Coordinates of N, CA and C and ligand atoms in Angstrom, one line a residue:
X29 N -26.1 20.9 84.9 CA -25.1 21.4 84.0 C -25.6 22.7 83.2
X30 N -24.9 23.5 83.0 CA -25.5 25.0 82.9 C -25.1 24.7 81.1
X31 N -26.0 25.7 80.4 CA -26.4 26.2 79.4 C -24.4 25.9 78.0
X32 N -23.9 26.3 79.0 CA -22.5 27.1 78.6 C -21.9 25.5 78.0
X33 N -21.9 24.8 79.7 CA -21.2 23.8 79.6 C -21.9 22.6 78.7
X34 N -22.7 22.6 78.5 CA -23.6 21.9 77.0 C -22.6 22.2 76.2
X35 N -22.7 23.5 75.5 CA -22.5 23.6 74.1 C -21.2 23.3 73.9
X36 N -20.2 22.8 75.2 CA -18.6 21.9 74.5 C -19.0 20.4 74.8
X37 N -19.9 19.9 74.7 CA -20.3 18.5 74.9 C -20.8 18.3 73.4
X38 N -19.6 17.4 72.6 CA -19.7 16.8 71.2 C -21.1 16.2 71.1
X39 N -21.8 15.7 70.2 CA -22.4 14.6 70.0 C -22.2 13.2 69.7
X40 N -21.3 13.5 69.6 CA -20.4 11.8 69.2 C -18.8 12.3 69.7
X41 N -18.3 11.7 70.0 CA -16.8 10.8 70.1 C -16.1 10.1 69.3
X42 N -15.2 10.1 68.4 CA -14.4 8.9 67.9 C -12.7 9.4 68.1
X43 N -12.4 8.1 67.8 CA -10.6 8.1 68.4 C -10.3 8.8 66.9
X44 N -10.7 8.5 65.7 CA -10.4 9.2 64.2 C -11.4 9.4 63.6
X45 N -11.4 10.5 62.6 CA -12.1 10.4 61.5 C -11.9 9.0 60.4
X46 N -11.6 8.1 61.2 CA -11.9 7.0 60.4 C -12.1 5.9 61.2
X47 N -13.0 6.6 62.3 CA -13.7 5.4 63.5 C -15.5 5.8 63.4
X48 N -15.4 6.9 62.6 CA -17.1 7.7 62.7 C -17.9 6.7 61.9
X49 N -19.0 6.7 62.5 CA -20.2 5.6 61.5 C -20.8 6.7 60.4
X50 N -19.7 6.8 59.6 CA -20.7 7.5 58.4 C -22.0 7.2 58.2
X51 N -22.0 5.5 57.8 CA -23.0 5.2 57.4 C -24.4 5.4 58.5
X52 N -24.1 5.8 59.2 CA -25.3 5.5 60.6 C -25.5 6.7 60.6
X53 N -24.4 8.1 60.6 CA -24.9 9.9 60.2 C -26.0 9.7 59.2
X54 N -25.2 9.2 58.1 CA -26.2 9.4 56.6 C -27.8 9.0 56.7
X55 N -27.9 8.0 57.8 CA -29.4 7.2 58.0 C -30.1 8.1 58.9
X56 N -29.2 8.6 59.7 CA -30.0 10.0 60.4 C -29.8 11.1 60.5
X57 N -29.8 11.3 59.1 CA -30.4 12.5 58.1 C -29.4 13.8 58.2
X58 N -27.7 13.2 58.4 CA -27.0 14.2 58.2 C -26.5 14.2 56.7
X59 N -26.2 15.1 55.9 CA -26.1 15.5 54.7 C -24.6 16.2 54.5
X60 N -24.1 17.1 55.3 CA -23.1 17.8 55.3 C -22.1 17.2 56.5
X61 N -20.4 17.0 55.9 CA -19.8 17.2 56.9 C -18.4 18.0 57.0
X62 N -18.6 19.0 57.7 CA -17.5 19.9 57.8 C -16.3 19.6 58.6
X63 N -15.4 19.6 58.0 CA -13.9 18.6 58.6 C -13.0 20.4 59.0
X64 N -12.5 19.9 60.2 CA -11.3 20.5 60.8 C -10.1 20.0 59.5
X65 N -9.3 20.8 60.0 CA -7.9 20.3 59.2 C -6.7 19.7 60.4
X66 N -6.3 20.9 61.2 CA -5.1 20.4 61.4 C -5.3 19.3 62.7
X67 N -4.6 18.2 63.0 CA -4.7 17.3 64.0 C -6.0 16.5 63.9
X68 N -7.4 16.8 62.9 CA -8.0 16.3 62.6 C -7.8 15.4 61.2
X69 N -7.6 15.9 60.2 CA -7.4 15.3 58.9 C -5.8 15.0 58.7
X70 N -5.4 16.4 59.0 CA -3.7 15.7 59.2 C -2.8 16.5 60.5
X71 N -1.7 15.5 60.3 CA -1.0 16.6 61.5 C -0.5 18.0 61.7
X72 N -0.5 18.6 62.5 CA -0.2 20.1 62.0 C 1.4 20.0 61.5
X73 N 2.2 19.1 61.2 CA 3.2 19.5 60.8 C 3.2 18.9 59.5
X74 N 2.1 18.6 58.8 CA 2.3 17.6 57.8 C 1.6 18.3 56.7
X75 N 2.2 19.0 55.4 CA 2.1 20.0 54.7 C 1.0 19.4 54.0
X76 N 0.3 17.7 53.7 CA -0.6 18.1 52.5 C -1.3 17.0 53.2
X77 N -2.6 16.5 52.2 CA -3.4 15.6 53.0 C -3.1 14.0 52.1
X78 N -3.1 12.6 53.2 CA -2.4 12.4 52.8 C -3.5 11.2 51.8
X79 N -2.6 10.1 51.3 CA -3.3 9.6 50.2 C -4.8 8.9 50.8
X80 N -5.0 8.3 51.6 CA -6.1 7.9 52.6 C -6.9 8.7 53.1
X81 N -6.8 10.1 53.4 CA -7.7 11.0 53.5 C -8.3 11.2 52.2
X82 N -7.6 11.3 51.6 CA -8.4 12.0 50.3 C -9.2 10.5 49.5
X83 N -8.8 9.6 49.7 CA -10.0 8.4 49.7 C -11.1 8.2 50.4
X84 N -11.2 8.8 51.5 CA -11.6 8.9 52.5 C -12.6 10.0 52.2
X85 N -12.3 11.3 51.9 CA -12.7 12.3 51.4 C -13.7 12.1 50.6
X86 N -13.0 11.5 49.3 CA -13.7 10.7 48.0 C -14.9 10.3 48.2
X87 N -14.9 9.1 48.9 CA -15.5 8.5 49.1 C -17.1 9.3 50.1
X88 N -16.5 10.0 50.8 CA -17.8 10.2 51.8 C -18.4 12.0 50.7
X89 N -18.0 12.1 49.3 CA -18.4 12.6 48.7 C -19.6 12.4 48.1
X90 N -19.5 11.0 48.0 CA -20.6 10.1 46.9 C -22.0 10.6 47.4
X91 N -21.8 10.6 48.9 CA -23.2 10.6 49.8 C -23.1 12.5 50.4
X92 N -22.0 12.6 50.8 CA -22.2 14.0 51.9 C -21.4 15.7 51.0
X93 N -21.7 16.7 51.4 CA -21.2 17.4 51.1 C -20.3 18.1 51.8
X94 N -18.9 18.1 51.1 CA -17.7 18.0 52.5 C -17.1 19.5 51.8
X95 N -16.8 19.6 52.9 CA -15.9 21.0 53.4 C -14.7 20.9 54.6
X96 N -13.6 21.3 53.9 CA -12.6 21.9 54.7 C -13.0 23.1 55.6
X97 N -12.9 23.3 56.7 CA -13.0 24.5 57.6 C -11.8 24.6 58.6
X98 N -11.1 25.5 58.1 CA -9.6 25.6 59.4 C -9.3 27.1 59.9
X99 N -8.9 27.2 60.9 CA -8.4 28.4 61.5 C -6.7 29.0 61.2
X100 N -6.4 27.4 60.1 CA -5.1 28.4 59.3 C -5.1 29.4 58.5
X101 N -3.7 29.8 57.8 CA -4.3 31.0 56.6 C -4.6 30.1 55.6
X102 N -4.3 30.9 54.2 CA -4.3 30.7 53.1 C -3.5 29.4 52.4
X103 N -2.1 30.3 52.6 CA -0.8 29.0 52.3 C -1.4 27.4 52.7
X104 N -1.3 27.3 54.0 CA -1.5 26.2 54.5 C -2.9 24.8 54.0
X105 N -4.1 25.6 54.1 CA -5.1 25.4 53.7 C -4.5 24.6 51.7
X106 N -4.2 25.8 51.1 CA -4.5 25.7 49.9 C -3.2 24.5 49.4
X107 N -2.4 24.7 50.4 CA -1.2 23.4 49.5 C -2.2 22.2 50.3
X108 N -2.2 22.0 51.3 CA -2.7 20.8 51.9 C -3.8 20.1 50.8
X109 N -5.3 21.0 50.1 CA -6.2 20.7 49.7 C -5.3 20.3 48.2
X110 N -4.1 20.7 47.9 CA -3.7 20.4 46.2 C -4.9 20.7 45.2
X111 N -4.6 20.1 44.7 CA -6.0 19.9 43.5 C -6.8 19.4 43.5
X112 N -7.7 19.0 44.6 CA -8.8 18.4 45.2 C -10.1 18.9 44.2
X113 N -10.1 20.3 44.9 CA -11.2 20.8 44.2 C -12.1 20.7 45.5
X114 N -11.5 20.6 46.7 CA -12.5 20.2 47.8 C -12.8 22.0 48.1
X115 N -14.2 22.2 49.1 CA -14.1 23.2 49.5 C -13.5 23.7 50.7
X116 N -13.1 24.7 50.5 CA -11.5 24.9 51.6 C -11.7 26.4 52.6
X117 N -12.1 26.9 53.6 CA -12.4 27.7 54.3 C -11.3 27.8 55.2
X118 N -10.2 29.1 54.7 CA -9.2 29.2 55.6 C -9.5 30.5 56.4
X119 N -8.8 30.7 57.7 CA -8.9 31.8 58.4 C -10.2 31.8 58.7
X120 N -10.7 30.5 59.4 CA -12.2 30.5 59.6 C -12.5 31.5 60.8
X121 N -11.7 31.6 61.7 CA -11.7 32.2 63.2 C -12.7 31.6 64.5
X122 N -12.8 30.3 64.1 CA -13.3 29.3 64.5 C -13.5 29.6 66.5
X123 N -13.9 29.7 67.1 CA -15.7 29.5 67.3 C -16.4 31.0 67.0
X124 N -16.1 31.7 65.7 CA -16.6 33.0 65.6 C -17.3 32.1 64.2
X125 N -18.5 32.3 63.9 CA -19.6 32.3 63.4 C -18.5 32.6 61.9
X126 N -18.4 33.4 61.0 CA -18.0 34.0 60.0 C -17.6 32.6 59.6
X127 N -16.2 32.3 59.6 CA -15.8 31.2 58.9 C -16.8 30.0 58.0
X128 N -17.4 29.7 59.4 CA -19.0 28.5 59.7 C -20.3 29.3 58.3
X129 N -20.5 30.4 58.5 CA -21.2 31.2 57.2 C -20.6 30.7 55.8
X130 N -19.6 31.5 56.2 CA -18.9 31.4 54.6 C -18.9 30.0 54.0
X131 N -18.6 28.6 54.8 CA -18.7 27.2 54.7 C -20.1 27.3 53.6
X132 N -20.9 27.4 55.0 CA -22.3 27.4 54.6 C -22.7 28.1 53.4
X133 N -22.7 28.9 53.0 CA -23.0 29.7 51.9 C -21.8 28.9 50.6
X134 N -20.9 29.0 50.7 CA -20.3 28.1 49.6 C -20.6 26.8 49.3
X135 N -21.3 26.4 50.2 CA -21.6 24.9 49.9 C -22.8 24.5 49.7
X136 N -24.0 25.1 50.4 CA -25.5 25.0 50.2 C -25.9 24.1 51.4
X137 N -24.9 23.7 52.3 CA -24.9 22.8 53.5 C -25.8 23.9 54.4
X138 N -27.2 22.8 55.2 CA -28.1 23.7 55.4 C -27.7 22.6 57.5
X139 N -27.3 23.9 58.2 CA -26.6 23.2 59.7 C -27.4 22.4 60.2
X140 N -28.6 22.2 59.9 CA -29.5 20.9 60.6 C -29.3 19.8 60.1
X141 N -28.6 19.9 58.9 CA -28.0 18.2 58.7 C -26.4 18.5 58.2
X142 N -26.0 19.1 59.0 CA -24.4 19.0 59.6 C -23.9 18.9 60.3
X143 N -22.6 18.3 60.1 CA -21.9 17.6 61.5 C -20.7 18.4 61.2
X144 N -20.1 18.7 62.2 CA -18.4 19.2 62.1 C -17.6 18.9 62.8
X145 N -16.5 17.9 62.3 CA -15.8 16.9 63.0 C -14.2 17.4 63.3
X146 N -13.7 17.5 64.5 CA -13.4 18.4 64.8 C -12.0 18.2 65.9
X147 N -10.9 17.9 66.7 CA -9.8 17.9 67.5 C -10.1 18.2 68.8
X148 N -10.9 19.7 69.0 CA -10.8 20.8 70.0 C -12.4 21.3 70.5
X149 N -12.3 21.3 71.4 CA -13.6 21.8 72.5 C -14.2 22.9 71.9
X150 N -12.7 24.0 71.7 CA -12.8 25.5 72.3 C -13.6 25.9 70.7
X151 N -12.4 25.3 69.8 CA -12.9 25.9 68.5 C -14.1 25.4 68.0
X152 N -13.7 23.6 67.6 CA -14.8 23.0 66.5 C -16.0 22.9 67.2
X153 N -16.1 22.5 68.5 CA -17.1 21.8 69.4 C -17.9 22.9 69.6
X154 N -17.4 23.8 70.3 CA -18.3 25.3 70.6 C -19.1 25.4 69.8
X155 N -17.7 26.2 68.6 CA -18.0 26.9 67.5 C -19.1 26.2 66.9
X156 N -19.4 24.9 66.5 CA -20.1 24.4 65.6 C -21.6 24.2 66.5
X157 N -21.4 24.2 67.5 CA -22.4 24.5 68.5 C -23.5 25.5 68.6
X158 N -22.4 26.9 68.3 CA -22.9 28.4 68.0 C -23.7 28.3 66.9
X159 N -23.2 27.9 65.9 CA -24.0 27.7 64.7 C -25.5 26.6 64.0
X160 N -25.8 26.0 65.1 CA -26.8 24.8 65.5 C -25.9 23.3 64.9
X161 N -25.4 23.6 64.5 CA -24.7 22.7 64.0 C -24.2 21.5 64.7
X162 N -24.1 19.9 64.4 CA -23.7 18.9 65.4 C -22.3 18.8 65.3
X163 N -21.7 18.2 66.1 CA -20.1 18.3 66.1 C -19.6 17.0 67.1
X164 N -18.8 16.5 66.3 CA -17.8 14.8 66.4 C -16.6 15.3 66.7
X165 N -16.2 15.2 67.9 CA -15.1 15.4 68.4 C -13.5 14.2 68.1
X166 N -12.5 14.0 67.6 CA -11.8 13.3 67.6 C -10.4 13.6 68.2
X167 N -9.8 12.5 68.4 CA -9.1 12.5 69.1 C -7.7 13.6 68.3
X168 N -7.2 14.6 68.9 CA -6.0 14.7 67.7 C -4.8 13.9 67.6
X169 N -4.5 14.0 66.1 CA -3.8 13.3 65.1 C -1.9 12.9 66.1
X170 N -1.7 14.4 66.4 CA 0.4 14.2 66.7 C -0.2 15.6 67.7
X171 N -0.7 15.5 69.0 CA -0.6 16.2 70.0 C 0.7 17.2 70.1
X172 N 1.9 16.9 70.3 CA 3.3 17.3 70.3 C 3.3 18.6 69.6
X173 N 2.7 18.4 68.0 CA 2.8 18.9 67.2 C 2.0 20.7 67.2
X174 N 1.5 20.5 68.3 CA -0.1 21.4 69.0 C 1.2 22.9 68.4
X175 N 0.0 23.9 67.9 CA 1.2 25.6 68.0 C 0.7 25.9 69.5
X176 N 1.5 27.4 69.7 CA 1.0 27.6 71.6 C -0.5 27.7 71.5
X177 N -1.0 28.7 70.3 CA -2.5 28.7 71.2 C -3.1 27.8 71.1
X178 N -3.1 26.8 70.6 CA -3.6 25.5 70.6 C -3.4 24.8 72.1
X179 N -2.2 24.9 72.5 CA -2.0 24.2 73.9 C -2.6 25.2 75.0
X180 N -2.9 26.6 74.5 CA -3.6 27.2 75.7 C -5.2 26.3 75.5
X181 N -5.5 26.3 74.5 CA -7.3 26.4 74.3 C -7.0 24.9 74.7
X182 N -6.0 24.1 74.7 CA -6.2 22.4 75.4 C -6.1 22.6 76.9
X183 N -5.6 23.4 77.4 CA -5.8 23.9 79.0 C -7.2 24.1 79.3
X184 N -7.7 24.7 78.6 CA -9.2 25.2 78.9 C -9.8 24.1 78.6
X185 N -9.9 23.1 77.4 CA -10.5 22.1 77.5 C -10.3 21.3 78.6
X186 N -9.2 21.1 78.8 CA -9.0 20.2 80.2 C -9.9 20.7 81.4
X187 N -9.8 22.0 81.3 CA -11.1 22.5 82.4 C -12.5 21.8 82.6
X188 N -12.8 22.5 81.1 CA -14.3 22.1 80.8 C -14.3 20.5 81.0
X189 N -13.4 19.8 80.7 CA -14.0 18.3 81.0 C -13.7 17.9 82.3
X190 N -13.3 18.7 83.1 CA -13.0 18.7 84.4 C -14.1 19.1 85.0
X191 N -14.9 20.0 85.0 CA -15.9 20.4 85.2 C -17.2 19.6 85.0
X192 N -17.4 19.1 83.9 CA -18.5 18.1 83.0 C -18.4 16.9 83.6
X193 N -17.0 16.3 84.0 CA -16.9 15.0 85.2 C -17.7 15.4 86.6
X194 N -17.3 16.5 87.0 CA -17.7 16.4 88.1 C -18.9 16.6 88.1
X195 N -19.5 17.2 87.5 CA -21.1 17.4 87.5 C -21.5 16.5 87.0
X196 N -21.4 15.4 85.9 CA -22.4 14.0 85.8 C -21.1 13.0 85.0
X197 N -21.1 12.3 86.1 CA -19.9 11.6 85.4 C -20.2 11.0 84.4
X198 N -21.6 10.2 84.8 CA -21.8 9.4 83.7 C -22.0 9.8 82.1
X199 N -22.5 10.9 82.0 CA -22.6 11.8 80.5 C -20.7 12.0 80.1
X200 N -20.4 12.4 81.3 CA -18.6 12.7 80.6 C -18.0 11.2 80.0
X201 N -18.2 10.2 80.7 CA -17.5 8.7 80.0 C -18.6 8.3 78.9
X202 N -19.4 8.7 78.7 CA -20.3 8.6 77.8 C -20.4 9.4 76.4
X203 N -19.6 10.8 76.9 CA -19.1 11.9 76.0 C -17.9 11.9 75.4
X204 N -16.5 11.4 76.5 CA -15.5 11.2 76.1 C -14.7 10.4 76.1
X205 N -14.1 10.1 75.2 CA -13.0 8.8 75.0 C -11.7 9.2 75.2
X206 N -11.5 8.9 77.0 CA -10.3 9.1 77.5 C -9.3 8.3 77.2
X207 N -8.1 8.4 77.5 CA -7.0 7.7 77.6 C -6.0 8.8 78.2
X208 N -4.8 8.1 78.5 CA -3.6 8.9 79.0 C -2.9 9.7 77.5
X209 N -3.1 9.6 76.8 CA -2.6 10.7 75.5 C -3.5 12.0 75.9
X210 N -4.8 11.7 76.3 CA -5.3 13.1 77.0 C -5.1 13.4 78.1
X211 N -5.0 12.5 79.2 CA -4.9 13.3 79.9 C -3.3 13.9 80.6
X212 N -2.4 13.5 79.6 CA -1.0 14.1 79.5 C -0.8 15.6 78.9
X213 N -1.7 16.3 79.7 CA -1.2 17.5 78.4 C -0.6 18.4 79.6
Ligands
MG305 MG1 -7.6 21.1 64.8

């Protein structure tokens, strides 16, 4: 498996951000975790985050230092976050380095003990990749809901895990948690 095709291989797998062993990151020595927004935390059609996330949020505050990181603008980002007070990094341009900085520098999150948990291969997986950074791939939230370039960059992932099967299967069912919601696209 070549160099390339690594860096879209998650380190973890879960079906939600509320299937991840926080507590089992925290014991090995992750500190920061940087959350996708759309189809990760909520659906892309669903204007704010909803009351369980932000318990959720809450809660993994106690221990981690969390960040919003999205590839939307401003608007979207900023109603979804309300009055959180969470940190919110819109127009990340996600797998371009910049966004992942700016995270970093706003938060003091140092990428050897960060995870970025994430919908998409192309963007969070890469991207957080690029940045040394570890990255938890989940399943997304309302597929349907995808904009176009989102359903292009789900083509190309379809590749890549097409690729990654055929070259070691066993790392790909060990990497990914298939079902027919993926592979319907
Ligand atoms: Mg997403």
């Amino acid at each position: 498996m070549t160099r390339l095709t690594r860096m879209f291989m998650p380190d973890l797998s879960a079906t939600s951000v509320w299937d991840i062993p926080y507590d089992e990151l925290f014991k090995q020595g992750v500190r920061s975790l940087f959350f996708d927004l759309d189809n990760t935390l909520i659906a892309y059609d669903e204007p704010v985050l909803t009351i369980e996330s932000i318990q959720l949020i809450n809660d993994l505050q106690k221990r981690f230092v969390v960040v919003i990181i999205s590839n939307s603008g401003q608007k979207r980002v900023e109603k979804a976050l309300g009055n959180s007070k969470l940190i919110g990094i819109w127009h990340a341009k996600k797998p371009l380095k910049s966004g992942f900085k700016k995270a970093i520098m706003r938060s003091g999150a140092d990428p050897e003990t960060t995870m970025l948990i994430g919908d998409q291969l192309l963007t969070d997986v890469f991207g957080g990749h690029r940045m040394s950074i570890m990255t938890c791939l989940v399943k997304p939230i309302k597929i349907k809901s995808d904009r176009f370039v989102t359903r292009l960059n789900r083509r190309f992932e379809k590749m890549i895990k097409h690729r990654i099967k055929r070259l070691d299967p066993d790392l790909f069912a060990k990497t990914f948690l298939e079902d027919e919601h993926h592979d319907n696209l």
